[in-house]
PDB file of C-alpha atoms in Angstrom:
ATOM      1  CA  MET A 416     -18.724  -3.024  13.120  1.00  0.00           C
ATOM      2  CA  ASN A 417     -17.374  -5.870  11.033  1.00  0.00           C
ATOM      3  CA  SER A 418     -13.802  -4.901  10.200  1.00  0.00           C
ATOM      4  CA  ARG A 419     -13.274  -7.470   7.459  1.00  0.00           C
ATOM      5  CA  PHE A 420     -12.620  -6.062   3.991  1.00  0.00           C
ATOM      6  CA  SER A 421     -15.614  -7.931   2.599  1.00  0.00           C
ATOM      7  CA  ALA A 422     -17.843  -5.766   4.764  1.00  0.00           C
ATOM      8  CA  ALA A 423     -17.290  -2.847   2.406  1.00  0.00           C
ATOM      9  CA  LYS A 424     -19.131  -4.528  -0.496  1.00  0.00           C
ATOM     10  CA  PRO A 425     -17.464  -2.276  -3.080  1.00  0.00           C
ATOM     11  CA  SER A 426     -19.333  -1.344  -6.234  1.00  0.00           C
ATOM     12  CA  ARG A 427     -18.071  -1.680  -9.809  1.00  0.00           C
ATOM     13  CA  SER A 428     -16.937   1.934  -9.627  1.00  0.00           C
ATOM     14  CA  LEU A 429     -14.345   1.442  -6.884  1.00  0.00           C
ATOM     15  CA  CYS A 430     -10.694   0.486  -6.960  1.00  0.00           C
ATOM     16  CA  VAL A 431      -8.495   0.668  -3.926  1.00  0.00           C
ATOM     17  CA  ILE A 432      -4.751   1.069  -4.069  1.00  0.00           C
ATOM     18  CA  ILE A 433      -3.571  -0.374  -0.776  1.00  0.00           C
ATOM     19  CA  ALA A 434      -1.031  -2.694  -2.155  1.00  0.00           C
ATOM     20  CA  PHE A 435       1.492  -5.356  -2.563  1.00  0.00           C
ATOM     21  CA  TRP A 436       4.579  -4.958  -4.713  1.00  0.00           C
ATOM     22  CA  ARG A 437       3.733  -7.884  -7.035  1.00  0.00           C
ATOM     23  CA  GLY A 438       0.853  -5.860  -8.433  1.00  0.00           C
ATOM     24  CA  VAL A 439       3.224  -3.941 -10.700  1.00  0.00           C
ATOM     25  CA  SER A 440       4.266  -6.994 -12.688  1.00  0.00           C
ATOM     26  CA  THR A 441       0.683  -8.282 -12.762  1.00  0.00           C
ATOM     27  CA  LEU A 442      -0.467  -5.007 -14.282  1.00  0.00           C
ATOM     28  CA  ARG A 443       2.319  -5.034 -16.840  1.00  0.00           C
ATOM     29  CA  GLU A 444       1.607  -8.652 -17.817  1.00  0.00           C
ATOM     30  CA  ASN A 445      -2.162  -8.331 -18.052  1.00  0.00           C
ATOM     31  CA  PRO A 446      -3.607  -4.819 -17.670  1.00  0.00           C
ATOM     32  CA  ASN A 447      -7.052  -6.155 -18.655  1.00  0.00           C
ATOM     33  CA  LYS A 448      -7.243  -7.960 -15.323  1.00  0.00           C
ATOM     34  CA  ILE A 449      -8.074  -4.591 -13.793  1.00  0.00           C
ATOM     35  CA  ARG A 450     -11.273  -4.315 -15.785  1.00  0.00           C
ATOM     36  CA  ARG A 451     -12.345  -7.800 -14.804  1.00  0.00           C
ATOM     37  CA  PHE A 452     -11.674  -7.290 -11.079  1.00  0.00           C
ATOM     38  CA  ARG A 453     -12.154  -3.570 -10.682  1.00  0.00           C
ATOM     39  CA  SER A 454     -14.996  -3.965  -8.212  1.00  0.00           C
ATOM     40  CA  ARG A 455     -12.667  -5.716  -5.802  1.00  0.00           C
ATOM     41  CA  PHE A 456      -9.142  -4.774  -6.855  1.00  0.00           C
ATOM     42  CA  LEU A 457      -7.057  -4.352  -3.734  1.00  0.00           C
ATOM     43  CA  VAL A 458      -3.363  -3.462  -3.840  1.00  0.00           C
ATOM     44  CA  ARG A 459      -0.887  -2.319  -1.209  1.00  0.00           C
ATOM     45  CA  PHE A 460       2.563  -0.850  -1.850  1.00  0.00           C
ATOM     46  CA  GLY A 461       5.301   0.470   0.383  1.00  0.00           C
ATOM     47  CA  LEU A 462       6.683  -1.697   3.156  1.00  0.00           C
ATOM     48  CA  HIS A 463       7.996  -4.433   0.878  1.00  0.00           C
ATOM     49  CA  ASP A 464       9.358  -1.859  -1.558  1.00  0.00           C
ATOM     50  CA  LEU A 465      11.408   0.019   1.024  1.00  0.00           C
ATOM     51  CA  LYS A 466      12.898  -3.033   2.729  1.00  0.00           C
ATOM     52  CA  TYR A 467      16.582  -3.752   2.236  1.00  0.00           C
ATOM     53  CA  MET A 468      17.900  -6.754   0.380  1.00  0.00           C
ATOM     54  CA  GLY A 469      21.396  -8.151   0.582  1.00  0.00           C
ATOM     55  CA  THR A 470      23.649 -10.106  -1.694  1.00  0.00           C
ATOM     56  CA  ASP A 471      22.151 -13.223  -3.224  1.00  0.00           C
ATOM     57  CA  GLY A 472      18.657 -11.876  -2.556  1.00  0.00           C
ATOM     58  CA  LYS A 473      18.945 -12.022   1.228  1.00  0.00           C
ATOM     59  CA  ASN A 474      15.689 -10.655   2.615  1.00  0.00           C
ATOM     60  CA  LEU A 475      15.671  -7.964   5.322  1.00  0.00           C
ATOM     61  CA  ALA A 476      19.380  -7.234   5.122  1.00  0.00           C
ATOM     62  CA  ASP A 477      21.085  -4.712   7.373  1.00  0.00           C
ATOM     63  CA  PRO A 478      20.554  -1.295   5.733  1.00  0.00           C
ATOM     64  CA  LYS A 479      23.970  -0.171   7.017  1.00  0.00           C
ATOM     65  CA  GLN A 480      25.828  -2.774   4.961  1.00  0.00           C
ATOM     66  CA  SER A 481      27.380  -1.391   1.778  1.00  0.00           C
ATOM     67  CA  THR A 482      26.069  -4.387  -0.179  1.00  0.00           C
ATOM     68  CA  SER A 483      22.451  -3.788   0.876  1.00  0.00           C
ATOM     69  CA  HIS A 484      19.928  -2.026  -1.334  1.00  0.00           C
ATOM     70  CA  GLN A 485      16.239  -1.245  -1.157  1.00  0.00           C
ATOM     71  CA  GLN A 486      14.128  -3.797  -2.950  1.00  0.00           C
ATOM     72  CA  VAL A 487      12.480  -1.034  -4.973  1.00  0.00           C
ATOM     73  CA  PRO A 488      14.437   2.232  -4.951  1.00  0.00           C
ATOM     74  CA  LEU A 489      12.351   5.369  -4.474  1.00  0.00           C
ATOM     75  CA  ALA A 490      12.585   6.495  -8.117  1.00  0.00           C
ATOM     76  CA  GLN A 491      11.347   3.102  -9.332  1.00  0.00           C
ATOM     77  CA  TYR A 492       8.596   3.127  -6.684  1.00  0.00           C
ATOM     78  CA  VAL A 493       7.390   6.468  -8.056  1.00  0.00           C
ATOM     79  CA  ASN A 494       7.318   5.044 -11.590  1.00  0.00           C
ATOM     80  CA  ASN A 495       5.483   1.928 -10.379  1.00  0.00           C
ATOM     81  CA  MET A 496       2.871   3.985  -8.521  1.00  0.00           C
ATOM     82  CA  ARG A 497       2.352   6.217 -11.561  1.00  0.00           C
ATOM     83  CA  THR A 498       1.853   3.164 -13.812  1.00  0.00           C
ATOM     84  CA  ILE A 499      -0.578   1.474 -11.432  1.00  0.00           C
ATOM     85  CA  ALA A 500      -2.619   4.578 -10.638  1.00  0.00           C
ATOM     86  CA  THR A 501      -2.823   5.574 -14.311  1.00  0.00           C
ATOM     87  CA  ARG A 502      -4.043   2.131 -15.327  1.00  0.00           C
ATOM     88  CA  LEU A 503      -6.574   1.999 -12.523  1.00  0.00           C
ATOM     89  CA  LYS A 504      -7.907   5.441 -13.447  1.00  0.00           C
ATOM     90  CA  GLN A 505      -8.282   4.290 -17.069  1.00  0.00           C
ATOM     91  CA  THR A 506     -10.894   1.774 -15.920  1.00  0.00           C
ATOM     92  CA  GLY A 507     -13.195   4.627 -14.911  1.00  0.00           C
ATOM     93  CA  ALA A 508     -13.156   3.322 -11.351  1.00  0.00           C
ATOM     94  CA  LYS A 509     -12.928   5.452  -8.252  1.00  0.00           C
ATOM     95  CA  VAL A 510      -9.355   5.081  -6.989  1.00  0.00           C
ATOM     96  CA  ILE A 511      -8.255   5.397  -3.376  1.00  0.00           C
ATOM     97  CA  TRP A 512      -4.568   5.414  -2.537  1.00  0.00           C
ATOM     98  CA  CYS A 513      -3.806   4.101   0.933  1.00  0.00           C
ATOM     99  CA  GLN A 514      -0.579   5.180   2.587  1.00  0.00           C
ATOM    100  CA  THR A 515       1.793   2.590   3.946  1.00  0.00           C
ATOM    101  CA  THR A 516       2.107   2.215   7.702  1.00  0.00           C
ATOM    102  CA  PRO A 517       5.085   3.299   9.858  1.00  0.00           C
ATOM    103  CA  VAL A 518       8.364   1.467  10.290  1.00  0.00           C
ATOM    104  CA  PRO A 519       9.064   1.277  14.031  1.00  0.00           C
ATOM    105  CA  GLU A 520      12.520   1.563  15.567  1.00  0.00           C
ATOM    106  CA  GLY A 521      14.475  -1.685  15.418  1.00  0.00           C
ATOM    107  CA  SER A 522      12.592  -3.254  12.493  1.00  0.00           C
ATOM    108  CA  ALA A 523      14.877  -5.641  10.640  1.00  0.00           C
ATOM    109  CA  GLY A 524      15.812  -4.630   7.115  1.00  0.00           C
ATOM    110  CA  ARG A 525      14.037  -1.277   7.176  1.00  0.00           C
ATOM    111  CA  VAL A 526      14.851   2.288   8.204  1.00  0.00           C
ATOM    112  CA  VAL A 527      12.626   4.474  10.353  1.00  0.00           C
ATOM    113  CA  GLY A 528      11.425   7.394   8.237  1.00  0.00           C
ATOM    114  CA  ASP A 529      11.509   5.598   4.890  1.00  0.00           C
ATOM    115  CA  ALA A 530       7.736   5.061   4.997  1.00  0.00           C
ATOM    116  CA  VAL A 531       7.325   8.842   5.170  1.00  0.00           C
ATOM    117  CA  LYS A 532       9.574   9.318   2.120  1.00  0.00           C
ATOM    118  CA  TYR A 533       7.702   6.694   0.106  1.00  0.00           C
ATOM    119  CA  ASN A 534       4.309   8.068   1.185  1.00  0.00           C
ATOM    120  CA  GLU A 535       5.320  11.620   0.229  1.00  0.00           C
ATOM    121  CA  ALA A 536       6.578  10.479  -3.167  1.00  0.00           C
ATOM    122  CA  ALA A 537       3.385   8.514  -3.839  1.00  0.00           C
ATOM    123  CA  ALA A 538       1.258  11.445  -2.651  1.00  0.00           C
ATOM    124  CA  ASP A 539       2.987  13.657  -5.228  1.00  0.00           C
ATOM    125  CA  VAL A 540       2.111  11.131  -7.948  1.00  0.00           C
ATOM    126  CA  MET A 541      -1.525  10.938  -6.847  1.00  0.00           C
ATOM    127  CA  SER A 542      -1.759  14.725  -6.762  1.00  0.00           C
ATOM    128  CA  GLU A 543      -0.152  14.999 -10.200  1.00  0.00           C
ATOM    129  CA  LEU A 544      -2.641  12.500 -11.674  1.00  0.00           C
ATOM    130  CA  GLY A 545      -5.598  14.065  -9.845  1.00  0.00           C
ATOM    131  CA  GLY A 546      -8.920  12.518  -8.913  1.00  0.00           C
ATOM    132  CA  ILE A 547      -7.417   9.993  -6.503  1.00  0.00           C
ATOM    133  CA  ALA A 548      -8.588   9.962  -2.899  1.00  0.00           C
ATOM    134  CA  THR A 549      -6.148   9.275  -0.061  1.00  0.00           C
ATOM    135  CA  ASP A 550      -6.583   7.009   2.942  1.00  0.00           C
ATOM    136  CA  ASP A 551      -4.168   8.387   5.534  1.00  0.00           C
ATOM    137  CA  LEU A 552      -3.438   5.004   7.084  1.00  0.00           C
ATOM    138  CA  TYR A 553      -0.004   6.195   8.227  1.00  0.00           C
ATOM    139  CA  ASP A 554      -1.339   8.884  10.591  1.00  0.00           C
ATOM    140  CA  PHE A 555      -4.275   6.689  11.637  1.00  0.00           C
ATOM    141  CA  SER A 556      -1.801   3.997  12.624  1.00  0.00           C
ATOM    142  CA  LEU A 557       0.385   6.418  14.590  1.00  0.00           C
ATOM    143  CA  ALA A 558      -2.607   7.855  16.443  1.00  0.00           C
ATOM    144  CA  ASN A 559      -4.585   4.680  17.087  1.00  0.00           C
ATOM    145  CA  VAL A 560      -2.640   1.483  16.566  1.00  0.00           C
ATOM    146  CA  THR A 561       0.982   1.880  17.725  1.00  0.00           C
ATOM    147  CA  SER A 562       0.231  -0.101  20.892  1.00  0.00           C
ATOM    148  CA  GLU A 563      -0.956  -2.931  18.646  1.00  0.00           C
ATOM    149  CA  GLN A 564       2.155  -2.989  16.446  1.00  0.00           C
ATOM    150  CA  ARG A 565       4.552  -5.803  17.227  1.00  0.00           C
ATOM    151  CA  PRO A 566       7.799  -4.569  18.848  1.00  0.00           C
ATOM    152  CA  ALA A 567      10.524  -3.706  16.317  1.00  0.00           C
ATOM    153  CA  ASN A 568       8.317  -5.099  13.562  1.00  0.00           C
ATOM    154  CA  VAL A 569       6.195  -3.630  10.756  1.00  0.00           C
ATOM    155  CA  HIS A 570       3.446  -6.174  11.461  1.00  0.00           C
ATOM    156  CA  TYR A 571       0.528  -5.761  13.836  1.00  0.00           C
ATOM    157  CA  THR A 572      -1.172  -7.956  16.394  1.00  0.00           C
ATOM    158  CA  PRO A 573      -4.494  -9.481  15.316  1.00  0.00           C
ATOM    159  CA  GLU A 574      -6.265  -6.639  17.153  1.00  0.00           C
ATOM    160  CA  GLY A 575      -4.108  -4.036  15.402  1.00  0.00           C
ATOM    161  CA  SER A 576      -4.866  -5.606  12.039  1.00  0.00           C
ATOM    162  CA  LYS A 577      -8.584  -5.433  12.834  1.00  0.00           C
ATOM    163  CA  LEU A 578      -8.286  -1.745  13.717  1.00  0.00           C
ATOM    164  CA  LEU A 579      -6.431  -0.987  10.476  1.00  0.00           C
ATOM    165  CA  ALA A 580      -8.906  -3.020   8.434  1.00  0.00           C
ATOM    166  CA  GLY A 581     -11.807  -1.232  10.081  1.00  0.00           C
ATOM    167  CA  HIS A 582     -10.295   2.114   9.158  1.00  0.00           C
ATOM    168  CA  VAL A 583      -9.809   1.032   5.535  1.00  0.00           C
ATOM    169  CA  VAL A 584     -13.397  -0.246   5.367  1.00  0.00           C
ATOM    170  CA  GLU A 585     -14.658   3.128   6.616  1.00  0.00           C
ATOM    171  CA  CYS A 586     -12.619   4.930   3.955  1.00  0.00           C
ATOM    172  CA  ILE A 587     -14.093   2.660   1.295  1.00  0.00           C
ATOM    173  CA  ARG A 588     -17.615   3.249   2.608  1.00  0.00           C
ATOM    174  CA  GLU A 589     -17.055   7.007   2.497  1.00  0.00           C
ATOM    175  CA  ALA A 590     -15.776   6.749  -1.058  1.00  0.00           C
ATOM    176  CA  LEU A 591     -18.869   4.803  -2.059  1.00  0.00           C
ATOM    177  CA  LYS A 592     -21.046   7.686  -0.851  1.00  0.00           C
ATOM    178  CA  THR A 593     -19.396  10.168  -3.240  1.00  0.00           C
ATOM    179  CA  LYS A 594     -19.312  10.266  -7.005  1.00  0.00           C
TER     180      LYS A 594
END
């Protein structure tokens, strides 16, 4: 199986929320971009939101420092997810929310367990809005890819990335089969 995202060949009726934190500002600046790209809109939120920042914008700061703060606090993350999911649903596209992957022990600037908190909060939003499928990438990663996650790092080896991508492609293919 080709595990590249392009293998999914999504239709005009599919949007995938997978996510990157910059998507929030893009949607606020130009919500019509969604309509233009809805057949291939791919977003991923979570790991960059929950990371800790230090003074003067220091990236991946020590979460134990009193001057550190999460880049996007949980309450703001919930608001961002609600805004994004609502706007994607307004396009009439099928929306799939993809959970963020785990934070392993020792990862710089992140706390083990925060991915669970952010996933649970986002799941509540998706449930509240209704009609949004979920790709349980978190549990898939724990069950199938932990050996391919770099030590004390949220990133994966090339093989791990292929496994995750393959899983996402399968979720997209399944979504394309349903109305």
